[in-house]
Every structure is written in C-alpha cells, then in structure tokens.
Short mmCIF file of C-alpha atoms in Angstrom, two decimals:
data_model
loop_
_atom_site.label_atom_id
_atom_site.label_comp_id
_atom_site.label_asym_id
_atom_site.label_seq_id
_atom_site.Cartn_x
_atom_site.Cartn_y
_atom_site.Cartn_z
CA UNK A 1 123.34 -60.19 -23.87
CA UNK A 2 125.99 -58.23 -21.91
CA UNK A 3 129.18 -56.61 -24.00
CA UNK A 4 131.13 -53.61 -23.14
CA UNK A 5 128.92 -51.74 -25.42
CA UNK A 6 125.76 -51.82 -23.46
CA UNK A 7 123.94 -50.08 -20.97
CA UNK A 8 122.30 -52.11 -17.76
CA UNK A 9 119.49 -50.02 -15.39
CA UNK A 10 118.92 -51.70 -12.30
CA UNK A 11 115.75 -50.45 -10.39
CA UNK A 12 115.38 -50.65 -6.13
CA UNK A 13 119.39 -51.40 -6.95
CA UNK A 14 120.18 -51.59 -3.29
CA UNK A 15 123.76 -51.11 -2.04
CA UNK A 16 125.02 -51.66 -5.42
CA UNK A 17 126.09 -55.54 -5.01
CA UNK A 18 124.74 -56.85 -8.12
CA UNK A 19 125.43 -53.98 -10.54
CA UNK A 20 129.03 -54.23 -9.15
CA UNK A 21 129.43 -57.69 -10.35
CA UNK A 22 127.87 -56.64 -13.73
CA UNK A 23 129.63 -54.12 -14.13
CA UNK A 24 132.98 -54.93 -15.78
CA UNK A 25 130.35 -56.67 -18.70
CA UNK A 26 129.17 -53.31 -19.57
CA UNK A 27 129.68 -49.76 -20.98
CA UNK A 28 127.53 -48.52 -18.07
CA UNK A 29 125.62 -49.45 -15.07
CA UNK A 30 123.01 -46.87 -12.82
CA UNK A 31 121.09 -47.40 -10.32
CA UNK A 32 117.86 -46.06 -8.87
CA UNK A 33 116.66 -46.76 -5.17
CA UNK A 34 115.11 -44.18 -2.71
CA UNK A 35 117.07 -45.53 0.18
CA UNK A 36 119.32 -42.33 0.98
CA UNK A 37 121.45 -44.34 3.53
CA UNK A 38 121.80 -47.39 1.29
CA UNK A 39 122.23 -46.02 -2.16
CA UNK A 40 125.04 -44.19 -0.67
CA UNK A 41 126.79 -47.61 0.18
CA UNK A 42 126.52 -48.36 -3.38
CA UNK A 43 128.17 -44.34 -4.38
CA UNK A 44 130.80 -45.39 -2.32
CA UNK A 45 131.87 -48.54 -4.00
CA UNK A 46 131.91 -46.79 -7.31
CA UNK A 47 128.32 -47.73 -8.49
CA UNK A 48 126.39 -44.68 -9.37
CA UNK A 49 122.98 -44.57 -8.00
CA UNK A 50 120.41 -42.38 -7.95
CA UNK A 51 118.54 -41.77 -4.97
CA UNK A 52 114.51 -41.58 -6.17
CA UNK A 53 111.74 -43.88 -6.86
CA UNK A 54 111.85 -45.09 -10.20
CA UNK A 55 109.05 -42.99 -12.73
CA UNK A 56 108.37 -41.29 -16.01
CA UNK A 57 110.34 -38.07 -14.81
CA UNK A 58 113.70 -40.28 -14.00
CA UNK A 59 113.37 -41.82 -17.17
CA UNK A 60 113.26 -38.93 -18.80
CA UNK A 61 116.60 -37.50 -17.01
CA UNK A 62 118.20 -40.92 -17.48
CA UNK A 63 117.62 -40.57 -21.15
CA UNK A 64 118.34 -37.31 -21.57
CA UNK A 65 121.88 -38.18 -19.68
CA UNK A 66 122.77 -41.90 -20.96
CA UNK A 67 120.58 -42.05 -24.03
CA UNK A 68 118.30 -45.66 -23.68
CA UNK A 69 119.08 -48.79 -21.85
CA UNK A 70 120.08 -52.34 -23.19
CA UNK A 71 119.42 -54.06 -20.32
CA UNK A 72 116.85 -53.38 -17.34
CA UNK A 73 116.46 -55.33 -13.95
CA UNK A 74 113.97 -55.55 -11.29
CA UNK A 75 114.87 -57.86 -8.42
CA UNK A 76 112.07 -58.31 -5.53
CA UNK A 77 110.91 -54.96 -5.36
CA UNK A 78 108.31 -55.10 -9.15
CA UNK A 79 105.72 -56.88 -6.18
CA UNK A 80 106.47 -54.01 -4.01
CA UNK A 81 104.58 -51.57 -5.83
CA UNK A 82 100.92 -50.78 -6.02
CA UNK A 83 100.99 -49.29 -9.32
CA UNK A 84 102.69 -51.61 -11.34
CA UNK A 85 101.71 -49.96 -14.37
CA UNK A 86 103.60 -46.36 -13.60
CA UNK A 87 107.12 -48.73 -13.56
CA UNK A 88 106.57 -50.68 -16.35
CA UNK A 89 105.72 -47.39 -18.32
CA UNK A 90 108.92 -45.79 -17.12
CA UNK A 91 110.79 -49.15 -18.07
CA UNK A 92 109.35 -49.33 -21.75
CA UNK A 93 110.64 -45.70 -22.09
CA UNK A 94 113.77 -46.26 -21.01
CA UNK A 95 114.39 -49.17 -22.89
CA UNK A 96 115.96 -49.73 -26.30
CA UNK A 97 113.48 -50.79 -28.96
CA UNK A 98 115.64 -54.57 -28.62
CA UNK A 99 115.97 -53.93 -24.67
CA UNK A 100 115.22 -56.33 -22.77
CA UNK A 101 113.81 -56.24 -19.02
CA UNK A 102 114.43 -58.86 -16.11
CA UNK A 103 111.96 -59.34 -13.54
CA UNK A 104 112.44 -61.39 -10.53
CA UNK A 105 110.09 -62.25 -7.90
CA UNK A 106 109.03 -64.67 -5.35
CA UNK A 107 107.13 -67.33 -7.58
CA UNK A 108 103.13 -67.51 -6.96
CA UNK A 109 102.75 -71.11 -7.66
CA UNK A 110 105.53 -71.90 -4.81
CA UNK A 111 104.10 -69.32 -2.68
CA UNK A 112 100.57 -71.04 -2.51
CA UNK A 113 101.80 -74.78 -3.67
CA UNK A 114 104.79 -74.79 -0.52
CA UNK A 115 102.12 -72.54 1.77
CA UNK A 116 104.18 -69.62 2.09
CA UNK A 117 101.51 -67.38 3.98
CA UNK A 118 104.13 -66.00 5.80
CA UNK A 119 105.32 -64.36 2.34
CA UNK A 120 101.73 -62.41 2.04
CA UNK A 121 101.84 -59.16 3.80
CA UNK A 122 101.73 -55.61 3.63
CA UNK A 123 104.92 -55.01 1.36
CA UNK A 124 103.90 -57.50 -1.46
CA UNK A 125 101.41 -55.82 -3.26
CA UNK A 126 101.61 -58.62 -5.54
CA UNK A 127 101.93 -62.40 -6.35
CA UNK A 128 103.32 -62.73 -9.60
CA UNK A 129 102.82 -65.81 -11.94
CA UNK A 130 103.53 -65.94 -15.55
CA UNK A 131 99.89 -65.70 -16.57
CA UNK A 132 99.24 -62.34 -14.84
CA UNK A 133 102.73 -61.41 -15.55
CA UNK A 134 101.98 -61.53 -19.11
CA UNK A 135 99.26 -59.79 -19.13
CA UNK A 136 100.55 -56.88 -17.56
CA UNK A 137 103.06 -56.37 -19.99
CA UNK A 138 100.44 -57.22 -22.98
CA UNK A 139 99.58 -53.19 -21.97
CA UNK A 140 103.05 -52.22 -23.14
CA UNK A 141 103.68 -54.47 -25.76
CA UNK A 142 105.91 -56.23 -23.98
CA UNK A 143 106.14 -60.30 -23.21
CA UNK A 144 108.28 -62.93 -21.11
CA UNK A 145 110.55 -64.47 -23.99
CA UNK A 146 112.42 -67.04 -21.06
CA UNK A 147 112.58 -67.72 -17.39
CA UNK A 148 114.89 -68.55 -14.93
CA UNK A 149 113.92 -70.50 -11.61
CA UNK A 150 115.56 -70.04 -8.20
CA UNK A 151 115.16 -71.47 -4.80
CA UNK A 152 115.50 -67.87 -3.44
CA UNK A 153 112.17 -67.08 -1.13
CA UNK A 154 110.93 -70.06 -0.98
CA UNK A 155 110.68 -70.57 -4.59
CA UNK A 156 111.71 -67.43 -6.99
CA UNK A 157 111.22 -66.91 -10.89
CA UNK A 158 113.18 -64.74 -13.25
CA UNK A 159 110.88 -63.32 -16.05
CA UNK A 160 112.98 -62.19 -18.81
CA UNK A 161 111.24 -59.77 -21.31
CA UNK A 162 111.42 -57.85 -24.39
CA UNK A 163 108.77 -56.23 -27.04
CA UNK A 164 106.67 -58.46 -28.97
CA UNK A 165 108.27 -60.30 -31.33
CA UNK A 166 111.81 -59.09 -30.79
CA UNK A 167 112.51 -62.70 -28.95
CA UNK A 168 112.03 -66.17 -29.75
CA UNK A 169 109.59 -67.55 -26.79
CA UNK A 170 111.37 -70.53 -24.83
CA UNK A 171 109.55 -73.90 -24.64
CA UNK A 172 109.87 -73.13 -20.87
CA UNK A 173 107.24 -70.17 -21.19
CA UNK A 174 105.36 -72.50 -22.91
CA UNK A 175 105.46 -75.67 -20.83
CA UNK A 176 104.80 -73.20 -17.65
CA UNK A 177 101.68 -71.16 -19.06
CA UNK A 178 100.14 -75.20 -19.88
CA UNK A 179 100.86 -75.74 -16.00
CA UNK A 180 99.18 -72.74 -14.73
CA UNK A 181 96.17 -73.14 -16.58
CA UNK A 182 96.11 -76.47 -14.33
CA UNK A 183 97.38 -75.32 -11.23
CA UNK A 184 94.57 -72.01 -11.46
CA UNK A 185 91.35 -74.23 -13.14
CA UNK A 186 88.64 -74.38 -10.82
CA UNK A 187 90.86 -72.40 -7.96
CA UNK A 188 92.66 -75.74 -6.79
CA UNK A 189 95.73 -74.35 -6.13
CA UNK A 190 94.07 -71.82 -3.28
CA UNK A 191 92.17 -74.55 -1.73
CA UNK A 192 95.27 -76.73 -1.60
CA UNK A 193 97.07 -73.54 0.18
CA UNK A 194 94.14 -73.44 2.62
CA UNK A 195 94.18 -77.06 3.80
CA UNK A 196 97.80 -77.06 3.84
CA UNK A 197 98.06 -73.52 6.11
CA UNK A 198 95.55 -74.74 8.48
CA UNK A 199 97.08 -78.19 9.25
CA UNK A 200 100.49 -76.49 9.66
CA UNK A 201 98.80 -74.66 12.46
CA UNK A 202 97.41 -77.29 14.29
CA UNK A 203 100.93 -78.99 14.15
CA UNK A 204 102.50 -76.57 15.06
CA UNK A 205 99.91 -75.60 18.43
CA UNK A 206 100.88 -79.57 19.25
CA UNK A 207 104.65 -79.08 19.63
CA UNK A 208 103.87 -76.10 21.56
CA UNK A 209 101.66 -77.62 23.81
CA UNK A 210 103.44 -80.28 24.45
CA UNK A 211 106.31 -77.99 25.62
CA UNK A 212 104.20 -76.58 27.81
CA UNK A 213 102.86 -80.16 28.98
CA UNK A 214 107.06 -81.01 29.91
CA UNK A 215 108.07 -77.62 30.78
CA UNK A 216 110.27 -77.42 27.37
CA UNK A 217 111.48 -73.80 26.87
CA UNK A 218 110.91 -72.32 22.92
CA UNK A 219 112.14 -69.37 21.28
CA UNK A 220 112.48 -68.17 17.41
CA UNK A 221 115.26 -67.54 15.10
CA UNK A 222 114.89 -65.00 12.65
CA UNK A 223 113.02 -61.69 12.68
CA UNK A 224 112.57 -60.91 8.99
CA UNK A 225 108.91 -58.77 8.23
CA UNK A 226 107.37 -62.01 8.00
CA UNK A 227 107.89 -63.33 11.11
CA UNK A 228 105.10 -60.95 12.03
CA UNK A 229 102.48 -62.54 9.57
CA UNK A 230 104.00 -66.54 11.26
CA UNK A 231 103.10 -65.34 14.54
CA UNK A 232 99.85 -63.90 13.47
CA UNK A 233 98.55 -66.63 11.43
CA UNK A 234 99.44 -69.32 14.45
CA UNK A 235 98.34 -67.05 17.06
CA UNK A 236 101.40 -66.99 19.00
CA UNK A 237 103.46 -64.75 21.49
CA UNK A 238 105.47 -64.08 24.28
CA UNK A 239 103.41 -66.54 26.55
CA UNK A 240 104.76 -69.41 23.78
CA UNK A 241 107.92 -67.71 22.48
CA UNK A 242 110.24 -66.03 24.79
CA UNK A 243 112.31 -64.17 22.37
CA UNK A 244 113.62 -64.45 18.45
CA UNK A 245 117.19 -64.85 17.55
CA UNK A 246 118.02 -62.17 14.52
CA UNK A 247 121.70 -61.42 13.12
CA UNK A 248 120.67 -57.44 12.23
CA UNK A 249 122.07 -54.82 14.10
CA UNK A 250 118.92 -52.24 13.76
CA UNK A 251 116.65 -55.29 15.03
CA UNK A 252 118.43 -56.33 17.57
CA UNK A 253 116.57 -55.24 21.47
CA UNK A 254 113.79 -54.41 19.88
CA UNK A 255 110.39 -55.48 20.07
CA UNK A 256 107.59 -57.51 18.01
CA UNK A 257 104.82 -54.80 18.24
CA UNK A 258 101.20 -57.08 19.41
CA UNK A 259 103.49 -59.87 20.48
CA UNK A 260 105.79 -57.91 22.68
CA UNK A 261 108.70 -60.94 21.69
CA UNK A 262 111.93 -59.27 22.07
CA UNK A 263 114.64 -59.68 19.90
CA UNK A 264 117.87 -60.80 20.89
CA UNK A 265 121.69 -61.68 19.23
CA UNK A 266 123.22 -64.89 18.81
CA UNK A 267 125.55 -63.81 21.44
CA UNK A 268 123.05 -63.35 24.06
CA UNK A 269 121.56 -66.77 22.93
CA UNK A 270 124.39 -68.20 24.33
CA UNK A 271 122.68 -67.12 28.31
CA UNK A 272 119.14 -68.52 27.34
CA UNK A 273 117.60 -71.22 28.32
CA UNK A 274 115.70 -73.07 25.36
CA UNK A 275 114.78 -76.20 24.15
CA UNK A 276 113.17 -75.48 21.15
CA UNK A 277 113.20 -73.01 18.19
CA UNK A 278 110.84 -71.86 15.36
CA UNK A 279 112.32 -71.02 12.18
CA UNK A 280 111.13 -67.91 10.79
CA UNK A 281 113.97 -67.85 8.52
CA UNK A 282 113.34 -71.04 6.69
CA UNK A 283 114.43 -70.19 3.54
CA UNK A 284 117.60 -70.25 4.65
CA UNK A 285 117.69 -73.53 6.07
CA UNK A 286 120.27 -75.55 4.61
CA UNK A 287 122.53 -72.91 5.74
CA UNK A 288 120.88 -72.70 9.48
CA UNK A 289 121.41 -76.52 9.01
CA UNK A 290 125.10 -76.19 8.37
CA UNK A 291 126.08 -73.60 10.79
CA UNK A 292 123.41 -75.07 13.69
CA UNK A 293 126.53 -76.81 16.32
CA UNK A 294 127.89 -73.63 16.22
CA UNK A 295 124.72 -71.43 17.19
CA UNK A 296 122.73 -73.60 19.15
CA UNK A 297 123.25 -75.94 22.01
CA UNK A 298 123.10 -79.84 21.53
CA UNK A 299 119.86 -81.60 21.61
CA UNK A 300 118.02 -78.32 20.29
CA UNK A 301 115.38 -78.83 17.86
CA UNK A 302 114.93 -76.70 15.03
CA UNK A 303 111.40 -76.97 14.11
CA UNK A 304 110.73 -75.33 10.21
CA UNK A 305 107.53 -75.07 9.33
CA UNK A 306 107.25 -73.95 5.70
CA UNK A 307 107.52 -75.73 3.05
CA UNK A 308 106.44 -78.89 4.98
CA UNK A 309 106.72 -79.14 8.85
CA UNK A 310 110.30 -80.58 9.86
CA UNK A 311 112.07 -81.00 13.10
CA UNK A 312 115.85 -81.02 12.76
CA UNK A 313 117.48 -81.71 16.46
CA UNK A 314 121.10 -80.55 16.44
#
C-alpha cells in the first residue's frame, strides 16, 4: 500500500523508530505523541512529530497542512485510551476516503487464553478482540479488512482497516470472528482465565516456600508497569523478593510503591546473593534465555510464570 506518493500518520508515534523505517516508502510521514521529551528524539532524527494528543482539532490542522492521509497507524496505545470513540473520529477525518488504518494491540484471546493478568491494569483501558473491534468501528463506517498476528505482549494482533466496502475481507477475519464466537459462548474463555490465574498462584507460593523452607535467596528481573499487578495478584514483597533486576536508567534505585522492592542494575546483580528469579519480563524470554550465562550466575533458576509456569536453570 506504501509508494512515494502517499501520506502515513502514525499516532502515540514515540521516538520516531517506526516512521523512520517507513519513511523512505512514502511522500510523507508525521507523527503525533504528547511526550515532549520523547517526540523530540524523534525531531531530532528527522521525523516530524507533533507534540499533542491526537483529536478532532489536530486533525483539522493536519489537514489543513498535508491535505488527508493514505495510511494511519496505531501501535499499543488505541487500548490506552478511555474514549476510544474521540480517536477513531479524528482518524476517519483524517483519512482518505480509500485510507486505510492499522491498529495493533495486545490480543484479548491470548491475554485471557495464556492468563496474562499481569497485562490488565490501569493503562489498558481496553482488551481488544476482533468482535468488539468491529463493532467499534461499525460507528464510523469503518471495518477490519485483514489481520496480522505477532508474538509481541504475549500474543499481539494487527487489525488492518478501511471504510466499508473499500476492501475485500480476508478469510482470516472470517475464520477468527467463527473462533470468537466459541472462545466468548457461555463466558468459557473467562472461566478458563480464572482457573488458570489461580493455580499459577498456588505454584508459584510453593517455589517460594520452599525457598524459604532451604534458605534459597529470590529476586525478580524486570520492572515493567506490570510487575506491579504480578506482585499484587500473588501477594508478594520484599519479605519474598529482595529486589528486581531492570535495564532502564529512570527505574533504576527506585522503589515498588506497597512492596517497597527496590530496583537494582544488572551490574549491581553481579554483588547479590540469589538463587532464584521471577520473570516479570516474560515476554521476552527467548531472549532472557539467550543472554542468561551472561547475566546470571550458574545454577540460577529462572522461574516464568506466564504463559504456563516454567523453570529454566542456567
């Protein structure tokens, strides 16, 4: 869909990254994100970006400026909202008539069918599956023409959409709407996430008391937002964990607020003393995998909990 004669908006754009490697495919790329500090990483690289939230008023000025969009992205931030309606507006006016918008998301059906509670907190407004997906953009006579699956979070999908009609609809929209009129009848799915959730816990309280039982010393590696919901959910802190492992400069010597787990470097990893180490960052763990005899000491075991309990020793 890309050529050098059309126009690609990319909202909650970030530091640019993406639109820079889209770029050379077309006539023009802008970006909107309200991050002051960030968007300006992405002005610096040569990606213009407009520091706002995305709205009716900024798709006005974007019109009035570039004329309408070809091409219009949305990459994990559309769940981020609570009024998905006020960006979808904005998009459908922004768009051309044959635009066509790409929405990307953490997949529903992976977040309940892998028992991703650790994805549900206070930043996801939303849990998006193709049936409700649909039927938001139903209001704007919009609809999801193809999609494109990713292991990203635990389990992403890629809605691609256009007006009504404009597209031919993909057998994968169709085989995927007949699965999630299974997956949703008589609300198995959400007792399937409950059972799953709870006996994840209890697992998880066993390796920790039987640390405790042999004097075993655990920590945590990774301190992304929902660590916070992990802890929560298993009812864990400092008394169990003795500090989390993060790579991010702003995180690092802080604190989990409730928990009171600090967060340390890799570096000063190196003068603990653990035995064992919850994954918070699971979704990264082939790569944890790969680089683990580099991190961690030998005989350390890796225990990742989501999307089934596994215990990797390195």
């Amino acid at each position: 869909f890309a050529n050098n004669e059309k126009k690609c908006l990319e909202i909650g754009s970030n530091n640019g990254n993406l639109l820079k490697f889209l770029s050379p495919h077309f006539k023009k790329v802008l970006g909107i994100d309200p991050a002051e500090n960030i968007a300006q990483i992405a002005n610096n690289q040569g990606i213009e970006t407009w520091v706002n939230f995305f709205s009716d008023d900024i798709s006005e000025k974007i019109i009035k400026k570039f004329d309408k969009f070809d091409v219009g992205i949305a990459r994990h931030m559309f769940a981020h909202n609570n009024d998905p309606k006020k960006l979808m507006g904005a998009m459908s006016k922004v768009l051309d008539e044959n635009g066509i918008f790409i929405i990307e998301n953490a997949y529903a059906i992976d977040t309940f069918e892998n028992g991703e509670f650790d994805q549900i907190y206070h930043e996801h407004m939303f849990y998006y599956s193709l049936t409700n997906i649909n039927f938001l953009l139903k209001e704007f006579d919009f609809e999801v023409v193809d999609l494109m699956f990713s292991k990203v979070h635990g389990g992403s999908m890629a809605f691609i959409c256009s007006k009504k009609g404009k597209l031919p609809i993909s057998d994968a929209v169709k085989e995927t709407a007949d699965k999630e009129d299974l997956y949703f009848s008589g609300n198995k799915i959400f007792n399937d996430f409950l059972n799953k959730i709870h006996e994840l816990k209890k697992e998880i309280k066993n390796i920790l008391l039987d640390a405790s039982k042999n004097n075993l010393s655990v920590g945590s590696y990774g301190a992304p937002a929902k660590a916070f919901t992990m802890f929560s959910f298993l009812e864990i802190d400092r008394k169990d964990i003795k500090f989390c492992v993060d790579t991010t400069p702003t995180k690092i010597d802080k604190f989990f607020p409730n928990f009171g787990i600090p967060v340390i470097s890799e570096e000063s990893l190196k003068k603990e003393i653990y035995d064992i180490l919850i994954i918070n960052a699971w979704n990264y763990k082939d790569e944890i995998k790969a680089k683990s005899k580099t991190i961690f000491k030998k005989g350390t075991k890796l225990v990742f909990p989501i999307p089934y309990l596994e215990v990797f020793e390195v």
